[in-house]
XYZ file of C-alpha atoms in Angstrom:
377
model
C 10.283 4.052 -34.161
C 9.609 0.823 -34.868
C 9.523 -1.790 -32.561
C 7.569 -5.292 -31.790
C 6.665 -6.159 -28.092
C 4.939 -9.288 -26.507
C 1.234 -8.330 -26.111
C 1.421 -9.222 -22.062
C 4.561 -7.897 -21.414
C 3.632 -4.894 -23.069
C 0.294 -4.640 -21.558
C 1.190 -5.084 -18.026
C 4.513 -2.887 -18.128
C 1.733 0.047 -19.956
C -0.688 -0.251 -17.331
C 1.726 0.581 -13.995
C 2.884 3.416 -15.560
C -0.717 4.657 -16.545
C -1.529 3.868 -13.187
C 0.195 6.279 -11.718
C -0.787 9.077 -14.390
C -3.145 12.007 -13.070
C -6.683 11.433 -14.281
C -7.482 15.057 -14.053
C -3.678 16.482 -14.845
C -2.975 20.091 -13.898
C -2.018 20.416 -17.387
C -2.778 18.171 -20.359
C 0.999 17.189 -21.134
C 0.938 15.546 -17.775
C -1.858 12.655 -19.201
C 1.046 11.872 -21.742
C 3.541 8.629 -21.646
C 7.095 8.729 -22.807
C 7.723 5.683 -24.834
C 11.111 4.934 -25.977
C 12.938 1.983 -28.157
C 16.216 1.840 -28.012
C 19.239 -1.037 -26.950
C 16.725 -4.081 -28.122
C 14.213 -2.744 -25.034
C 10.867 -0.277 -25.015
C 10.940 1.919 -21.849
C 7.875 3.647 -20.693
C 7.683 6.593 -18.403
C 5.440 8.760 -16.692
C 5.460 11.730 -14.477
C 3.167 14.327 -12.670
C 5.700 16.412 -10.584
C 4.770 14.369 -7.586
C 5.590 11.006 -8.505
C 7.196 9.226 -11.454
C 7.541 5.434 -12.738
C 9.628 4.166 -14.998
C 10.099 0.457 -16.866
C 11.921 -1.173 -19.353
C 10.987 -4.466 -21.241
C 12.452 -6.473 -23.657
C 11.652 -6.006 -27.293
C 12.476 -6.069 -30.930
C 13.862 -2.864 -32.184
C 13.936 -2.047 -35.951
C 13.991 1.494 -35.611
C 14.933 3.645 -32.407
C 12.980 6.734 -31.458
C 10.655 8.177 -28.748
C 7.497 9.653 -28.650
C 4.676 10.793 -26.209
C 1.124 9.694 -26.380
C -2.000 9.560 -24.161
C -0.996 6.836 -21.137
C -4.344 5.568 -20.423
C -5.172 5.080 -23.917
C -2.343 3.396 -24.909
C -2.992 1.045 -21.595
C -6.554 0.399 -23.170
C -5.416 -0.579 -26.442
C -2.841 -2.788 -25.119
C -4.665 -4.910 -23.093
C -7.367 -5.303 -25.774
C -5.239 -6.422 -28.483
C -5.844 -9.856 -30.341
C -2.397 -11.590 -30.954
C 0.254 -12.155 -28.807
C 2.843 -9.442 -30.019
C 2.174 -5.650 -30.448
C 4.073 -3.206 -33.441
C 4.515 -0.033 -32.307
C 5.394 2.386 -34.987
C 6.084 6.189 -34.963
C 6.384 9.344 -37.275
C 6.378 12.810 -36.456
C 2.665 13.115 -35.429
C 1.472 9.877 -34.860
C 2.279 6.170 -33.433
C 0.715 3.491 -35.075
C -0.581 0.387 -32.692
C -1.145 -2.760 -34.303
C -1.595 -6.350 -33.595
C -3.128 -8.777 -36.363
C -5.865 -6.884 -38.097
C -6.299 -4.404 -35.021
C -5.158 -1.101 -36.021
C -5.028 1.982 -34.100
C -3.527 5.409 -34.516
C -2.324 7.813 -31.655
C -1.670 11.602 -32.103
C 1.313 12.186 -30.363
C 1.961 15.347 -27.343
C 4.799 17.475 -27.875
C 7.780 15.787 -26.356
C 9.660 18.911 -25.655
C 7.306 20.428 -23.418
C 7.285 17.137 -21.192
C 9.260 17.530 -17.973
C 12.448 15.498 -17.195
C 12.117 13.107 -14.759
C 13.640 13.864 -11.475
C 17.003 12.935 -10.526
C 16.828 9.778 -8.410
C 19.185 10.216 -5.010
C 21.762 7.756 -4.159
C 20.958 4.495 -2.694
C 20.199 4.363 0.936
C 20.242 0.129 0.926
C 18.581 -3.053 -0.362
C 15.278 -4.817 0.967
C 13.807 -7.888 0.015
C 11.106 -6.747 -1.913
C 8.776 -9.503 -1.103
C 8.900 -9.395 2.650
C 9.031 -5.601 2.220
C 5.335 -5.874 0.358
C 3.868 -8.157 3.027
C 4.467 -5.325 5.313
C 3.403 -2.421 3.460
C 0.171 -4.147 2.742
C -0.245 -5.376 6.598
C 0.040 -1.563 7.729
C -1.421 0.513 4.545
C -5.077 -0.264 5.267
C -4.560 1.713 9.009
C -3.502 5.035 6.733
C -6.061 7.442 6.344
C -8.218 8.458 3.223
C -9.069 12.036 4.127
C -6.605 14.714 1.751
C -7.283 17.286 4.014
C -5.345 15.625 6.470
C -2.040 14.600 4.255
C 0.237 13.567 7.190
C -2.030 10.685 7.734
C -2.380 9.434 4.282
C 1.320 8.145 4.434
C 3.065 5.495 5.552
C 6.345 6.394 7.695
C 9.903 4.717 6.893
C 12.010 4.785 10.141
C 15.412 3.790 9.142
C 17.691 2.585 12.217
C 20.607 0.872 10.882
C 19.676 -2.730 9.426
C 15.898 -2.465 10.629
C 13.378 -0.330 8.861
C 9.959 -0.060 10.316
C 6.691 1.007 8.699
C 3.968 2.844 10.624
C 0.540 3.838 9.571
C -2.205 5.532 11.425
C -6.028 7.160 10.685
C -5.827 8.009 14.454
C -8.417 5.323 14.958
C -6.111 2.576 14.564
C -2.187 2.093 14.048
C 0.020 -0.633 12.001
C 3.508 -1.157 13.072
C 5.639 -3.566 11.045
C 9.596 -4.014 11.408
C 11.550 -5.777 8.642
C 15.628 -5.731 8.174
C 17.335 -4.705 5.644
C 20.949 -4.264 4.348
C 21.701 -0.083 4.650
C 24.741 1.263 2.590
C 25.749 3.173 5.962
C 25.270 0.659 8.895
C 24.728 3.556 11.597
C 22.131 5.056 9.115
C 19.020 6.742 10.958
C 16.094 8.860 8.498
C 12.316 8.957 8.806
C 10.551 9.467 5.468
C 6.375 10.053 5.101
C 5.651 8.360 1.721
C 2.211 8.362 0.514
C 0.422 5.452 1.178
C -1.158 4.321 -1.788
C 1.989 4.979 -4.484
C 4.189 2.893 -1.606
C 1.438 0.156 -2.044
C 1.743 0.136 -5.712
C 5.540 0.213 -5.697
C 6.088 -2.581 -3.092
C 3.530 -4.849 -4.983
C 4.938 -4.394 -8.361
C 8.386 -4.813 -7.401
C 8.221 -7.794 -4.752
C 10.091 -10.219 -7.393
C 13.401 -9.724 -6.034
C 15.693 -7.355 -4.332
C 14.455 -3.524 -3.949
C 16.933 -0.816 -3.784
C 15.629 1.997 -1.768
C 17.074 5.831 -2.675
C 16.243 8.177 0.324
C 16.765 11.916 -0.456
C 17.376 14.300 2.514
C 14.509 16.699 3.700
C 17.224 18.971 5.354
C 18.630 19.899 2.253
C 15.311 19.949 0.358
C 15.372 17.038 -1.931
C 12.515 15.504 0.162
C 12.065 12.748 -2.673
C 12.503 8.906 -2.510
C 13.504 6.504 -5.298
C 12.568 2.580 -5.623
C 13.989 0.124 -8.134
C 13.608 -3.481 -8.455
C 12.761 -5.849 -11.442
C 13.583 -3.227 -14.402
C 11.222 -0.771 -13.107
C 12.151 2.719 -11.146
C 9.710 4.882 -9.487
C 9.884 8.463 -7.444
C 7.814 10.120 -4.699
C 7.514 13.428 -3.141
C 7.901 12.762 0.571
C 4.800 14.241 2.470
C 5.570 17.043 4.506
C 4.620 17.225 8.482
C 5.093 16.031 11.678
C 3.945 12.381 12.055
C 2.353 11.872 15.496
C 4.365 10.099 18.040
C 2.060 7.117 18.172
C 4.230 4.072 19.334
C 3.230 4.700 22.884
C -0.172 3.203 22.184
C 1.528 0.278 21.887
C 0.820 -1.880 25.051
C 3.978 -2.910 27.040
C 3.756 -6.530 28.882
C 3.665 -4.877 31.832
C 0.442 -3.430 31.026
C -1.279 -6.379 29.452
C -4.271 -7.286 31.839
C -5.802 -9.791 29.210
C -4.862 -11.986 26.177
C -7.153 -13.604 23.817
C -5.768 -16.572 21.235
C -8.687 -17.208 18.420
C -9.189 -18.938 15.252
C -8.644 -15.928 12.434
C -10.884 -17.203 9.985
C -13.536 -17.850 12.526
C -13.504 -14.628 14.127
C -13.662 -13.052 10.750
C -16.697 -14.777 9.674
C -18.691 -14.144 13.012
C -17.664 -10.460 12.615
C -18.898 -10.147 8.988
C -22.380 -12.074 9.853
C -22.895 -9.744 13.435
C -21.969 -6.631 11.201
C -24.647 -7.093 9.079
C -27.044 -5.289 11.766
C -24.506 -2.920 13.016
C -26.013 0.750 12.262
C -23.149 2.767 10.396
C -20.294 3.681 13.002
C -22.005 1.403 15.541
C -19.714 -0.795 17.165
C -19.595 -4.353 17.054
C -19.143 -5.346 21.461
C -17.591 -8.343 22.111
C -17.135 -10.217 25.157
C -14.308 -12.439 26.158
C -15.082 -14.631 28.976
C -14.831 -18.323 30.464
C -13.007 -19.449 26.940
C -15.918 -17.832 24.704
C -15.898 -14.594 22.743
C -19.512 -13.214 22.465
C -20.113 -10.919 19.350
C -23.310 -8.877 19.491
C -24.391 -5.850 17.324
C -27.618 -4.150 16.762
C -30.716 -2.692 18.665
C -33.860 -3.861 20.090
C -35.779 -1.499 18.092
C -34.506 -3.175 14.515
C -32.472 -5.997 14.257
C -29.953 -7.693 16.611
C -27.770 -10.468 16.129
C -24.790 -12.481 18.309
C -22.586 -15.033 18.000
C -19.851 -17.261 20.110
C -16.593 -17.802 19.066
C -14.144 -20.165 21.092
C -10.912 -18.465 22.415
C -8.198 -18.901 24.681
C -7.843 -16.169 27.371
C -5.670 -15.322 30.039
C -6.310 -12.720 32.595
C -9.461 -10.982 33.296
C -12.587 -11.304 31.669
C -13.127 -7.853 29.479
C -15.704 -6.250 27.374
C -14.606 -3.958 24.135
C -16.506 -2.413 21.279
C -14.681 -2.307 17.719
C -15.903 -0.790 14.510
C -16.248 -3.739 12.546
C -14.382 -2.572 9.124
C -11.477 -1.614 11.376
C -11.256 -5.295 13.053
C -11.500 -7.207 10.103
C -9.197 -5.099 8.008
C -6.437 -5.832 11.102
C -7.524 -9.444 11.303
C -6.781 -9.446 7.348
C -3.488 -7.978 7.484
C -2.172 -10.680 9.607
C -1.684 -13.516 7.466
C -1.743 -16.578 10.191
C -3.928 -18.795 11.544
C -4.764 -17.423 14.991
C -5.200 -14.024 16.142
C -3.776 -12.646 19.221
C -5.244 -10.128 21.438
C -3.445 -8.145 24.346
C -5.759 -6.042 26.191
C -4.753 -3.355 29.058
C -8.346 -2.187 29.993
C -11.417 -1.961 28.121
C -11.346 2.156 27.039
C -7.699 1.718 26.027
C -6.054 0.665 23.063
C -5.873 -3.059 21.982
C -3.194 -4.924 20.057
C -3.778 -7.365 17.787
C -0.932 -9.618 16.473
C -0.698 -12.917 14.690
C 0.526 -15.734 15.734
C 1.220 -19.449 13.657
C 0.163 -21.862 16.811
C -1.074 -21.716 19.978
C 1.042 -20.510 22.888
C 3.662 -19.105 20.631
C 4.528 -15.486 21.787
C 3.760 -12.841 19.391
C 6.416 -10.853 17.526
C 7.543 -7.722 19.040
C 7.990 -6.804 14.944
C 4.375 -6.271 14.269
C 1.496 -4.220 15.952
C -2.180 -3.636 14.882
C -3.384 -1.149 17.326
C -7.326 -1.105 17.811
C -9.139 2.346 19.095
C -12.174 0.590 21.345
C -15.528 2.486 20.618
C -17.841 3.480 23.331
C -20.176 1.364 23.997
C -24.011 2.487 24.551
C -24.891 1.527 28.244
């Protein structure tokens, strides 16, 4: 193998594949990355039996070949190279990596022991990559991080004809986004629970154009989802388990008693300041009344904070308590200048959505449900 690749292109591609490699692989071979030079490009691949990543980038290929090297080490080397191009050359037991006067020699791993990448299922449809990435980023903060409860660490994809809904919950909040797509089968219905961290990485990396989704059938035992876009391919095993029926938490219009519209940036800054004195796991108390949201936190024994923010309120006054971190995550997910709250009662979930201008009706395609916290008496 003998090949030359633009440094920035190679470093970005190697880094993306390396991020998916296990930090503590069950077997050492899974820490490797396959480097293959052929047909005017270099293809980089990684696989750990749960997920795979593959990307191809243009290159000047003098001699074709394949090699398996430490993926994370190759990523670190490529990022640090001093010149605009990187040369890779390989022999039986070593791969030489050079740029300018910098020279590295990597010992290869046995290619014949490396597992073949999984076969990607047939394409299910195409979605706009940027819109999909935005939807994933808006719900991913609601996904759980406790690996002992794997069902809550995923994002559920619900395919219903020409729409895809994304849902994530950690039992204390719920993120929901719905967006259009172009299915191969106009009447398709399918559900898939995808690891949230992987889906966020894939969506971000493939946001430049059309993104193809390929969903295997859990009924036939090949619970696998594939992604293709921008010269990149990725697969992931689906999470096995029953996602909770959470849509009933979203308030319906007939049950809403109070709505509040507030400048998103102003509320974010106020929550950050008031939360400085909130004890761990203690709520920030918010009173919505007479065109003002009054935020309070802390106690008389140590420190207290209070701040008021102008709001537009319709309906009954309401007092609710929220986890400051969860509230800030929800506000960050909106991407709009105005945050809109819909309440049924203080002890029931509140729906946080975004609007672009005063008086606008929130879109039914999005929801960020926040479970209220019990306020001290």
